[in-house]
Amino acid sequence: MPIAASLDLSVVRSHFPAFDLPAYQGQSFFENAGGSFACRQTIDALHRFYTETKVQPYADYGPSALAGAQMDSSRSRWAQALGVDVDEVQFGPSTSMNTYVLAKAFGEILGPGDEVIVTNQDHEANTGAVRRMAKSVGATLREWRVDRATGVLEGNGLDELLNERTRLVCFPHCSNIVGQQNPATEWTAAAHAVGARVIVDGVSYAPHGLPDVAEMGADVYLFSLYKVYSVHQGLMVTANGIVDELPNQGHGFNAELASKRLTPAGPDHAQEAAAGAVLDYVSALYVAHGGDAKASLRDQAAGVTTLWQDHETRLVEPVLSWLEDHDGVRLIGPARADDQSQHRCPTVAFTPRALAPADVAAGLVDRGIMCGHGDFYAGRLLEGVDVDANSGVVRVSWVHYTDQSDIDRLLGALQDTLGS
Ligand SMILES: Cc1ncc(COP(=O)(O)O)c(C=O)c1O
């Protein structure tokens, strides 16, 4: 993968129309963990579908056949980018909806005597429905808890909970508060060693890197495309035969179709057809940075991930240091990754010691920092690190299209709002 040493932000930003809009001038977008800007390729593909092929897909007439072909292409391109088989890629309305259906399906095969492990680091989407399912079928629920001081999940916590009765383990690839990438490959292997199935919530990781899901080995890997510069859909990889093991949740007549068994809602044709366009952006970036246009999509995704993460690491370090050194705030999550093989995603949450998070967020917004405050649907995690979930945290989150001038604006706004 011969690719440039650093990301060219002028190339990156030329693919995002939002940066040219008057409404965004003089401000910096720091709420990317809530949802990213869409790249031009995504917007064009959606527009094209609605303009040219907005008909029932998969019939023989021209526009219909084209609509179906675009939907198939999204699926196969995402499969290539994630290193998995085409029939392992499923699209659903959202990650919350996908996990809800998964929990319902697991509820039909689990019962008393079975054990399920969830974490308190997860966003509610990857834990609430599973907890309710375990309770309703009489399975034993085990909670793998974060370290109170750091918010980090430690692998030995999982080892203590795993046993031959464990049937399902759910954890995040990265928390939407703590920002630290978890060693998903290692934890998946530990769960598989006792015969358990593994669901990994990749929502907070995928905007920062497109993983090789086959190499990771997870049985289910989920993320939300609307946070990955794409459309408002949830993408779910279902691997290792789990689609056949779980009872069909779709229409009865679709029971034999892998792509329908765990996604009962009819597909959003336009969004599915446009879902693959973000990979054209990934390819364009790869080539613009010296990569070979003929490289596989998997190699392109890996090369671009390295560029994104190197850039993000350069920008996150000064912000983490500033917050860590400031007596008036508590940084939630590690200031830097102990294990350098794991990315410290630039999702940075903190609590001001003497001010309300709402007031600090308002102060930042007044200074051109588009950010938010609250529990970000991770109330269990906040309680797990002794933060009042009702007042919550301030969160600033960014991605690879954020540049040094945004970070300068953020540091200035933090200084003004919180003092030295
Ligand atoms: C870590 C994480 N998991 C899951 C979700 C739920 O995703 P969706 O909005 O697609 O249901 C979110 C949404 O913010 C999230 O941050």
Tab-separated table of C-alpha atoms and ligand atoms in Angstrom:
chain	number	residue	atom	x	y	z
A	1	MET	CA	0.000	0.000	0.000
A	2	PRO	CA	2.314	2.845	-1.103
A	3	ILE	CA	0.371	5.818	0.111
A	4	ALA	CA	1.267	9.380	1.172
A	5	ALA	CA	2.648	10.122	4.633
A	6	SER	CA	-0.198	12.401	5.633
A	7	LEU	CA	-3.742	13.267	4.741
A	8	ASP	CA	-4.278	16.175	2.340
A	9	LEU	CA	-7.154	18.074	3.966
A	10	SER	CA	-7.855	20.143	0.861
A	11	VAL	CA	-8.548	16.919	-1.042
A	12	VAL	CA	-10.651	15.562	1.822
A	13	ARG	CA	-12.760	18.698	2.200
A	14	SER	CA	-13.370	19.029	-1.509
A	15	HIS	CA	-15.535	15.907	-1.144
A	16	PHE	CA	-17.779	17.422	1.555
A	17	PRO	CA	-20.212	20.128	0.358
A	18	ALA	CA	-20.991	21.136	3.961
A	19	PHE	CA	-17.653	22.935	4.197
A	20	ASP	CA	-18.690	25.377	1.468
A	21	LEU	CA	-22.034	26.313	3.019
A	22	PRO	CA	-22.391	29.810	4.511
A	23	ALA	CA	-24.158	28.310	7.547
A	24	TYR	CA	-20.988	26.524	8.639
A	25	GLN	CA	-18.499	29.352	8.143
A	26	GLY	CA	-16.745	30.569	11.281
A	27	GLN	CA	-17.712	27.408	13.128
A	28	SER	CA	-16.199	23.979	13.681
A	29	PHE	CA	-18.192	20.768	13.740
A	30	PHE	CA	-17.472	18.730	16.880
A	31	GLU	CA	-20.568	16.527	17.071
A	32	ASN	CA	-19.459	13.870	14.593
A	33	ALA	CA	-20.101	10.990	16.998
A	34	GLY	CA	-23.775	11.932	16.659
A	35	GLY	CA	-23.628	11.826	12.865
A	36	SER	CA	-21.064	12.879	10.282
A	37	PHE	CA	-21.387	15.135	7.261
A	38	ALA	CA	-22.217	13.158	4.104
A	39	CYS	CA	-19.656	13.084	1.314
A	40	ARG	CA	-20.575	14.357	-2.146
A	41	GLN	CA	-20.641	10.813	-3.548
A	42	THR	CA	-23.388	9.840	-1.080
A	43	ILE	CA	-25.470	12.934	-1.799
A	44	ASP	CA	-25.122	12.480	-5.573
A	45	ALA	CA	-26.071	8.801	-5.401
A	46	LEU	CA	-29.196	9.530	-3.372
A	47	HIS	CA	-30.165	12.343	-5.726
A	48	ARG	CA	-29.550	10.095	-8.753
A	49	PHE	CA	-31.675	7.297	-7.331
A	50	TYR	CA	-34.596	9.601	-6.567
A	51	THR	CA	-34.292	11.275	-9.965
A	52	GLU	CA	-33.629	8.329	-12.254
A	53	THR	CA	-34.566	5.024	-10.622
A	54	LYS	CA	-37.253	5.693	-8.021
A	55	VAL	CA	-39.307	2.642	-8.949
A	56	GLN	CA	-39.855	-0.800	-7.467
A	57	PRO	CA	-36.455	-2.487	-7.985
A	58	TYR	CA	-35.548	-5.891	-9.454
A	59	ALA	CA	-38.058	-6.000	-12.344
A	60	ASP	CA	-36.899	-6.398	-15.963
A	61	TYR	CA	-37.555	-2.843	-17.202
A	62	GLY	CA	-34.581	-0.486	-17.381
A	63	PRO	CA	-34.899	1.824	-14.343
A	64	SER	CA	-36.064	-1.020	-12.131
A	65	ALA	CA	-33.208	-3.324	-13.087
A	66	LEU	CA	-30.771	-0.459	-12.553
A	67	ALA	CA	-32.224	0.293	-9.113
A	68	GLY	CA	-31.742	-3.344	-8.096
A	69	ALA	CA	-28.233	-3.431	-9.532
A	70	GLN	CA	-27.272	-0.361	-7.486
A	71	MET	CA	-28.614	-1.992	-4.315
A	72	ASP	CA	-26.669	-5.182	-5.057
A	73	SER	CA	-23.567	-3.166	-5.794
A	74	SER	CA	-23.712	-1.427	-2.387
A	75	ARG	CA	-23.880	-4.789	-0.680
A	76	SER	CA	-21.027	-6.329	-2.619
A	77	ARG	CA	-18.794	-3.260	-2.345
A	78	TRP	CA	-19.290	-3.090	1.416
A	79	ALA	CA	-18.552	-6.816	1.649
A	80	GLN	CA	-15.257	-6.259	-0.171
A	81	ALA	CA	-14.331	-3.257	1.977
A	82	LEU	CA	-14.972	-5.167	5.218
A	83	GLY	CA	-13.359	-8.382	3.975
A	84	VAL	CA	-16.520	-10.500	4.270
A	85	ASP	CA	-18.852	-12.430	1.945
A	86	VAL	CA	-21.646	-10.667	0.131
A	87	ASP	CA	-24.432	-12.555	1.902
A	88	GLU	CA	-22.928	-11.577	5.259
A	89	VAL	CA	-23.793	-7.883	4.749
A	90	GLN	CA	-27.255	-6.763	5.922
A	91	PHE	CA	-28.833	-3.308	5.856
A	92	GLY	CA	-31.431	-2.252	8.426
A	93	PRO	CA	-33.075	1.026	9.429
A	94	SER	CA	-30.557	1.682	12.234
A	95	THR	CA	-28.163	-0.090	14.540
A	96	SER	CA	-30.727	0.123	17.362
A	97	MET	CA	-33.248	-1.660	15.154
A	98	ASN	CA	-30.678	-4.275	14.108
A	99	THR	CA	-29.716	-5.044	17.723
A	100	TYR	CA	-33.384	-5.158	18.702
A	101	VAL	CA	-34.067	-7.827	16.076
A	102	LEU	CA	-30.938	-9.760	17.051
A	103	ALA	CA	-32.010	-9.751	20.704
A	104	LYS	CA	-35.449	-11.009	19.703
A	105	ALA	CA	-33.842	-13.827	17.691
A	106	PHE	CA	-31.470	-14.824	20.502
A	107	GLY	CA	-34.460	-14.850	22.856
A	108	GLU	CA	-35.882	-17.732	20.801
A	109	ILE	CA	-32.815	-19.947	21.332
A	110	LEU	CA	-31.668	-19.019	24.858
A	111	GLY	CA	-33.249	-19.933	28.176
A	112	PRO	CA	-32.599	-20.823	31.833
A	113	GLY	CA	-29.064	-22.137	32.346
A	114	ASP	CA	-27.647	-19.997	29.546
A	115	GLU	CA	-25.514	-16.958	30.331
A	116	VAL	CA	-25.244	-13.658	28.494
A	117	ILE	CA	-22.485	-11.081	29.017
A	118	VAL	CA	-23.096	-7.376	28.418
A	119	THR	CA	-20.983	-4.373	29.400
A	120	ASN	CA	-21.760	-1.080	31.071
A	121	GLN	CA	-19.520	0.666	28.529
A	122	ASP	CA	-22.000	0.237	25.684
A	123	HIS	CA	-24.405	2.720	24.166
A	124	GLU	CA	-27.927	1.591	25.113
A	125	ALA	CA	-28.399	0.108	21.632
A	126	ASN	CA	-26.028	-2.806	22.235
A	127	THR	CA	-27.152	-3.645	25.722
A	128	GLY	CA	-30.732	-2.619	26.604
A	129	ALA	CA	-32.559	-5.013	24.285
A	130	VAL	CA	-30.202	-7.869	25.186
A	131	ARG	CA	-30.689	-7.290	28.912
A	132	ARG	CA	-34.477	-7.333	28.481
A	133	MET	CA	-34.249	-10.482	26.371
A	134	ALA	CA	-32.135	-12.318	28.983
A	135	LYS	CA	-34.598	-11.394	31.704
A	136	SER	CA	-37.634	-12.467	29.716
A	137	VAL	CA	-36.240	-15.926	28.845
A	138	GLY	CA	-34.733	-16.597	32.279
A	139	ALA	CA	-31.093	-16.565	31.106
A	140	THR	CA	-28.437	-15.334	33.525
A	141	LEU	CA	-27.158	-11.840	32.763
A	142	ARG	CA	-23.567	-10.989	33.655
A	143	GLU	CA	-22.346	-7.408	33.496
A	144	TRP	CA	-18.730	-6.758	32.533
A	145	ARG	CA	-17.952	-3.402	34.162
A	146	VAL	CA	-15.572	-0.621	33.277
A	147	ASP	CA	-12.825	0.600	35.577
A	148	ARG	CA	-14.420	3.354	37.707
A	149	ALA	CA	-11.508	5.717	37.342
A	150	THR	CA	-10.837	5.367	33.620
A	151	GLY	CA	-14.001	4.045	31.985
A	152	VAL	CA	-11.885	1.385	30.295
A	153	LEU	CA	-12.979	-2.248	29.948
A	154	GLU	CA	-10.247	-4.721	30.855
A	155	GLY	CA	-9.959	-8.129	29.175
A	156	ASN	CA	-9.489	-9.950	32.488
A	157	GLY	CA	-12.982	-8.761	33.459
A	158	LEU	CA	-14.290	-10.783	30.538
A	159	ASP	CA	-12.145	-13.806	31.427
A	160	GLU	CA	-13.675	-13.854	34.922
A	161	LEU	CA	-17.213	-13.981	33.508
A	162	LEU	CA	-16.764	-16.452	30.648
A	163	ASN	CA	-17.602	-20.105	31.228
A	164	GLU	CA	-19.051	-23.046	29.332
A	165	ARG	CA	-22.607	-21.751	29.893
A	166	THR	CA	-21.872	-18.404	28.175
A	167	ARG	CA	-23.855	-18.242	24.941
A	168	LEU	CA	-23.608	-14.578	23.966
A	169	VAL	CA	-21.141	-11.737	24.605
A	170	CYS	CA	-21.868	-8.123	23.546
A	171	PHE	CA	-19.307	-5.330	23.703
A	172	PRO	CA	-18.402	-2.126	21.848
A	173	HIS	CA	-15.463	-1.819	19.471
A	174	CYS	CA	-15.213	1.682	20.911
A	175	SER	CA	-17.394	3.550	23.401
A	176	ASN	CA	-19.139	6.752	22.300
A	177	ILE	CA	-17.870	8.420	25.496
A	178	VAL	CA	-14.504	6.849	26.333
A	179	GLY	CA	-13.167	6.942	22.764
A	180	GLN	CA	-10.666	4.138	23.238
A	181	GLN	CA	-10.689	1.327	20.665
A	182	ASN	CA	-11.189	-2.055	22.352
A	183	PRO	CA	-9.167	-5.127	21.279
A	184	ALA	CA	-12.166	-6.751	19.602
A	185	THR	CA	-10.190	-9.532	17.924
A	186	GLU	CA	-8.696	-10.729	21.204
A	187	TRP	CA	-11.996	-10.543	23.099
A	188	THR	CA	-13.873	-12.285	20.308
A	189	ALA	CA	-11.355	-15.145	20.398
A	190	ALA	CA	-11.764	-15.437	24.193
A	191	ALA	CA	-15.555	-15.673	23.856
A	192	HIS	CA	-15.325	-18.139	20.981
A	193	ALA	CA	-13.011	-20.339	23.059
A	194	VAL	CA	-15.962	-21.149	25.353
A	195	GLY	CA	-18.356	-21.499	22.415
A	196	ALA	CA	-20.155	-18.143	22.858
A	197	ARG	CA	-21.423	-15.929	20.045
A	198	VAL	CA	-20.159	-12.351	19.864
A	199	ILE	CA	-21.906	-9.099	18.893
A	200	VAL	CA	-19.591	-6.119	18.450
A	201	ASP	CA	-21.022	-2.597	18.260
A	202	GLY	CA	-18.718	-0.806	15.814
A	203	VAL	CA	-20.755	2.407	15.606
A	204	SER	CA	-18.203	4.603	17.373
A	205	TYR	CA	-15.225	3.001	15.686
A	206	ALA	CA	-16.225	2.775	12.006
A	207	PRO	CA	-16.103	6.546	11.282
A	208	HIS	CA	-12.406	6.316	12.175
A	209	GLY	CA	-11.523	3.111	10.399
A	210	LEU	CA	-13.065	0.382	8.274
A	211	PRO	CA	-12.060	-2.886	9.939
A	212	ASP	CA	-11.372	-6.290	8.400
A	213	VAL	CA	-14.367	-7.943	10.026
A	214	ALA	CA	-13.443	-11.449	8.861
A	215	GLU	CA	-10.054	-11.096	10.533
A	216	MET	CA	-11.721	-9.823	13.720
A	217	GLY	CA	-13.914	-12.922	13.727
A	218	ALA	CA	-17.030	-11.363	15.321
A	219	ASP	CA	-20.288	-13.190	14.629
A	220	VAL	CA	-22.089	-9.869	14.283
A	221	TYR	CA	-20.458	-6.496	13.625
A	222	LEU	CA	-22.735	-3.460	13.495
A	223	PHE	CA	-22.345	0.170	12.581
A	224	SER	CA	-24.408	3.149	11.465
A	225	LEU	CA	-23.678	4.416	7.960
A	226	TYR	CA	-24.922	7.915	8.774
A	227	LYS	CA	-21.853	8.351	10.969
A	228	VAL	CA	-19.587	7.083	8.182
A	229	TYR	CA	-20.258	9.858	5.632
A	230	SER	CA	-23.108	7.840	4.147
A	231	VAL	CA	-26.871	7.323	4.351
A	232	HIS	CA	-29.101	6.836	7.410
A	233	GLN	CA	-28.990	3.039	7.593
A	234	GLY	CA	-27.523	0.457	9.938
A	235	LEU	CA	-25.057	-1.979	8.396
A	236	MET	CA	-24.702	-5.362	10.045
A	237	VAL	CA	-22.217	-8.110	9.189
A	238	THR	CA	-23.573	-11.513	10.186
A	239	ALA	CA	-20.814	-14.124	9.975
A	240	ASN	CA	-19.813	-17.644	10.971
A	241	GLY	CA	-23.211	-19.144	10.120
A	242	ILE	CA	-25.119	-17.110	12.712
A	243	VAL	CA	-27.833	-16.243	10.211
A	244	ASP	CA	-28.720	-19.924	9.968
A	245	GLU	CA	-28.448	-20.523	13.688
A	246	LEU	CA	-30.864	-17.712	14.601
A	247	PRO	CA	-34.566	-18.207	13.850
A	248	ASN	CA	-35.969	-16.249	10.918
A	249	GLN	CA	-37.286	-12.808	11.948
A	250	GLY	CA	-38.488	-11.772	8.493
A	251	HIS	CA	-41.478	-12.693	6.377
A	252	GLY	CA	-42.023	-16.462	6.360
A	253	PHE	CA	-41.546	-16.748	2.605
A	254	ASN	CA	-38.088	-15.134	2.966
A	255	ALA	CA	-36.841	-17.662	5.494
A	256	GLU	CA	-34.248	-19.083	3.104
A	257	LEU	CA	-32.813	-15.689	2.138
A	258	ALA	CA	-29.793	-14.765	4.267
A	259	SER	CA	-30.263	-11.080	3.485
A	260	LYS	CA	-33.867	-11.070	4.805
A	261	ARG	CA	-33.827	-13.341	7.868
A	262	LEU	CA	-32.624	-10.731	10.360
A	263	THR	CA	-33.927	-7.566	8.686
A	264	PRO	CA	-37.728	-7.759	8.797
A	265	ALA	CA	-38.298	-4.188	7.573
A	266	GLY	CA	-38.564	-3.755	3.804
A	267	PRO	CA	-35.345	-2.137	2.564
A	268	ASP	CA	-35.106	1.592	1.965
A	269	HIS	CA	-34.263	1.207	-1.718
A	270	ALA	CA	-32.721	4.616	-2.255
A	271	GLN	CA	-30.550	4.502	0.833
A	272	GLU	CA	-29.411	0.965	0.162
A	273	ALA	CA	-28.563	1.891	-3.428
A	274	ALA	CA	-26.606	4.932	-2.217
A	275	ALA	CA	-24.933	3.152	0.714
A	276	GLY	CA	-21.951	2.039	-1.362
A	277	ALA	CA	-21.142	5.481	-2.765
A	278	VAL	CA	-19.046	6.416	0.265
A	279	LEU	CA	-16.625	3.734	-0.887
A	280	ASP	CA	-16.091	5.767	-4.065
A	281	TYR	CA	-14.950	8.517	-1.721
A	282	VAL	CA	-12.608	6.062	0.030
A	283	SER	CA	-11.207	5.020	-3.380
A	284	ALA	CA	-10.811	8.630	-4.498
A	285	LEU	CA	-8.857	9.424	-1.328
A	286	TYR	CA	-6.701	6.344	-1.733
A	287	VAL	CA	-5.783	7.209	-5.302
A	288	ALA	CA	-5.281	10.928	-4.526
A	289	HIS	CA	-2.747	9.877	-1.887
A	290	GLY	CA	-0.723	7.711	-4.238
A	291	GLY	CA	-2.566	4.398	-3.901
A	292	ASP	CA	-3.080	2.057	-6.842
A	293	ALA	CA	-6.579	2.407	-8.321
A	294	LYS	CA	-6.545	-1.336	-9.038
A	295	ALA	CA	-5.961	-2.320	-5.405
A	296	SER	CA	-8.766	-4.299	-3.765
A	297	LEU	CA	-11.386	-2.314	-1.880
A	298	ARG	CA	-10.206	-4.035	1.291
A	299	ASP	CA	-6.653	-2.733	0.732
A	300	GLN	CA	-7.964	0.702	-0.121
A	301	ALA	CA	-10.074	0.768	3.062
A	302	ALA	CA	-7.048	-0.309	5.124
A	303	GLY	CA	-4.768	2.298	3.509
A	304	VAL	CA	-7.257	5.112	4.028
A	305	THR	CA	-7.869	3.976	7.631
A	306	THR	CA	-4.153	4.440	8.346
A	307	LEU	CA	-4.224	7.943	6.867
A	308	TRP	CA	-7.351	8.885	8.818
A	309	GLN	CA	-6.014	7.544	12.108
A	310	ASP	CA	-2.569	9.142	11.835
A	311	HIS	CA	-4.238	12.473	11.196
A	312	GLU	CA	-6.715	12.018	14.065
A	313	THR	CA	-3.952	11.044	16.475
A	314	ARG	CA	-2.021	14.225	15.655
A	315	LEU	CA	-5.096	16.318	16.386
A	316	VAL	CA	-6.345	14.502	19.482
A	317	GLU	CA	-3.153	14.614	21.513
A	318	PRO	CA	-3.088	18.361	22.315
A	319	VAL	CA	-6.770	18.348	23.271
A	320	LEU	CA	-6.377	15.341	25.574
A	321	SER	CA	-3.281	16.898	27.178
A	322	TRP	CA	-5.050	20.212	27.698
A	323	LEU	CA	-8.005	18.530	29.410
A	324	GLU	CA	-5.813	16.181	31.436
A	325	ASP	CA	-3.716	19.049	32.754
A	326	HIS	CA	-6.683	21.275	33.632
A	327	ASP	CA	-7.684	21.159	37.325
A	328	GLY	CA	-11.214	22.284	36.524
A	329	VAL	CA	-12.187	19.274	34.421
A	330	ARG	CA	-12.248	15.512	34.607
A	331	LEU	CA	-11.445	13.802	31.334
A	332	ILE	CA	-13.508	10.628	30.913
A	333	GLY	CA	-11.423	7.891	29.341
A	334	PRO	CA	-7.697	7.584	28.840
A	335	ALA	CA	-5.595	10.530	27.715
A	336	ARG	CA	-3.718	8.203	25.418
A	337	ALA	CA	-3.841	4.581	24.417
A	338	ASP	CA	-1.585	2.349	26.545
A	339	ASP	CA	-1.619	-0.188	23.763
A	340	GLN	CA	-0.581	1.748	20.676
A	341	SER	CA	-2.106	-0.877	18.397
A	342	GLN	CA	-5.526	0.410	19.517
A	343	HIS	CA	-6.690	3.758	18.154
A	344	ARG	CA	-7.637	6.567	20.558
A	345	CYS	CA	-10.619	7.812	18.584
A	346	PRO	CA	-11.170	11.573	18.815
A	347	THR	CA	-14.386	11.240	20.805
A	348	VAL	CA	-13.536	13.262	23.890
A	349	ALA	CA	-15.849	13.612	26.888
A	350	PHE	CA	-15.270	15.523	30.083
A	351	THR	CA	-17.074	16.885	33.120
A	352	PRO	CA	-16.350	20.389	34.380
A	353	ARG	CA	-15.791	20.265	38.152
A	354	ALA	CA	-17.390	23.607	39.077
A	355	LEU	CA	-19.759	24.300	36.176
A	356	ALA	CA	-22.727	22.501	34.652
A	357	PRO	CA	-21.939	20.557	31.440
A	358	ALA	CA	-24.895	22.347	29.783
A	359	ASP	CA	-23.347	25.739	30.551
A	360	VAL	CA	-19.929	24.722	29.284
A	361	ALA	CA	-21.409	23.313	26.084
A	362	ALA	CA	-23.359	26.559	25.613
A	363	GLY	CA	-20.138	28.527	26.115
A	364	LEU	CA	-18.394	26.428	23.481
A	365	VAL	CA	-21.293	26.806	21.046
A	366	ASP	CA	-21.156	30.591	21.535
A	367	ARG	CA	-17.528	30.416	20.457
A	368	GLY	CA	-18.218	28.509	17.250
A	369	ILE	CA	-17.829	24.935	18.540
A	370	MET	CA	-20.769	22.844	17.364
A	371	CYS	CA	-20.953	20.270	20.159
A	372	GLY	CA	-23.366	18.836	22.699
A	373	HIS	CA	-23.781	17.611	26.258
A	374	GLY	CA	-25.803	14.932	28.033
A	375	ASP	CA	-25.579	11.173	28.549
A	376	PHE	CA	-25.417	10.296	24.838
A	377	TYR	CA	-27.492	7.160	25.614
A	378	ALA	CA	-24.612	5.792	27.669
A	379	GLY	CA	-26.082	6.436	31.129
A	380	ARG	CA	-24.859	3.089	32.469
A	381	LEU	CA	-21.299	4.010	31.595
A	382	LEU	CA	-21.603	7.439	33.208
A	383	GLU	CA	-22.905	5.856	36.400
A	384	GLY	CA	-20.041	3.346	36.141
A	385	VAL	CA	-17.499	6.170	36.312
A	386	ASP	CA	-19.403	8.107	39.013
A	387	VAL	CA	-20.771	10.797	36.726
A	388	ASP	CA	-24.353	11.954	37.278
A	389	ALA	CA	-26.075	10.761	34.104
A	390	ASN	CA	-28.720	13.480	34.438
A	391	SER	CA	-26.236	16.293	34.018
A	392	GLY	CA	-23.984	14.162	31.799
A	393	VAL	CA	-20.765	15.184	30.102
A	394	VAL	CA	-19.608	17.658	27.480
A	395	ARG	CA	-18.542	15.781	24.350
A	396	VAL	CA	-16.447	17.003	21.459
A	397	SER	CA	-15.971	14.491	18.675
A	398	TRP	CA	-14.266	14.773	15.369
A	399	VAL	CA	-13.125	12.739	12.382
A	400	HIS	CA	-10.517	12.888	9.640
A	401	TYR	CA	-11.987	15.961	7.889
A	402	THR	CA	-11.358	18.082	10.992
A	403	ASP	CA	-8.280	20.268	10.577
A	404	GLN	CA	-5.767	22.112	12.727
A	405	SER	CA	-7.748	25.373	12.570
A	406	ASP	CA	-10.737	23.555	14.121
A	407	ILE	CA	-8.517	22.293	16.945
A	408	ASP	CA	-7.111	25.797	17.489
A	409	ARG	CA	-10.658	27.141	17.677
A	410	LEU	CA	-11.591	24.375	20.149
A	411	LEU	CA	-8.588	24.988	22.404
A	412	GLY	CA	-9.288	28.731	22.388
A	413	ALA	CA	-12.960	28.156	23.220
A	414	LEU	CA	-12.077	25.739	26.039
A	415	GLN	CA	-9.651	28.299	27.438
A	416	ASP	CA	-12.273	31.072	27.306
A	417	THR	CA	-15.012	28.924	28.800
A	418	LEU	CA	-13.082	27.075	31.484
A	419	GLY	CA	-10.145	29.408	32.145
A	420	SER	CA	-6.560	28.264	32.520
B	1	LIG	C1	-21.883	3.498	20.085
B	1	LIG	C2	-23.265	3.553	19.486
B	1	LIG	N1	-23.920	2.402	19.303
B	1	LIG	C3	-25.153	2.375	18.759
B	1	LIG	C4	-25.786	3.532	18.388
B	1	LIG	C5	-27.164	3.448	17.806
B	1	LIG	O1	-27.118	3.690	16.436
B	1	LIG	P1	-28.437	4.052	15.619
B	1	LIG	O2	-28.668	5.509	15.794
B	1	LIG	O3	-28.099	3.686	14.211
B	1	LIG	O4	-29.530	3.246	16.172
B	1	LIG	C6	-25.155	4.759	18.570
B	1	LIG	C7	-25.828	6.015	18.181
B	1	LIG	O5	-25.407	7.107	18.493
B	1	LIG	C8	-23.856	4.767	19.137
B	1	LIG	O6	-23.177	5.921	19.347
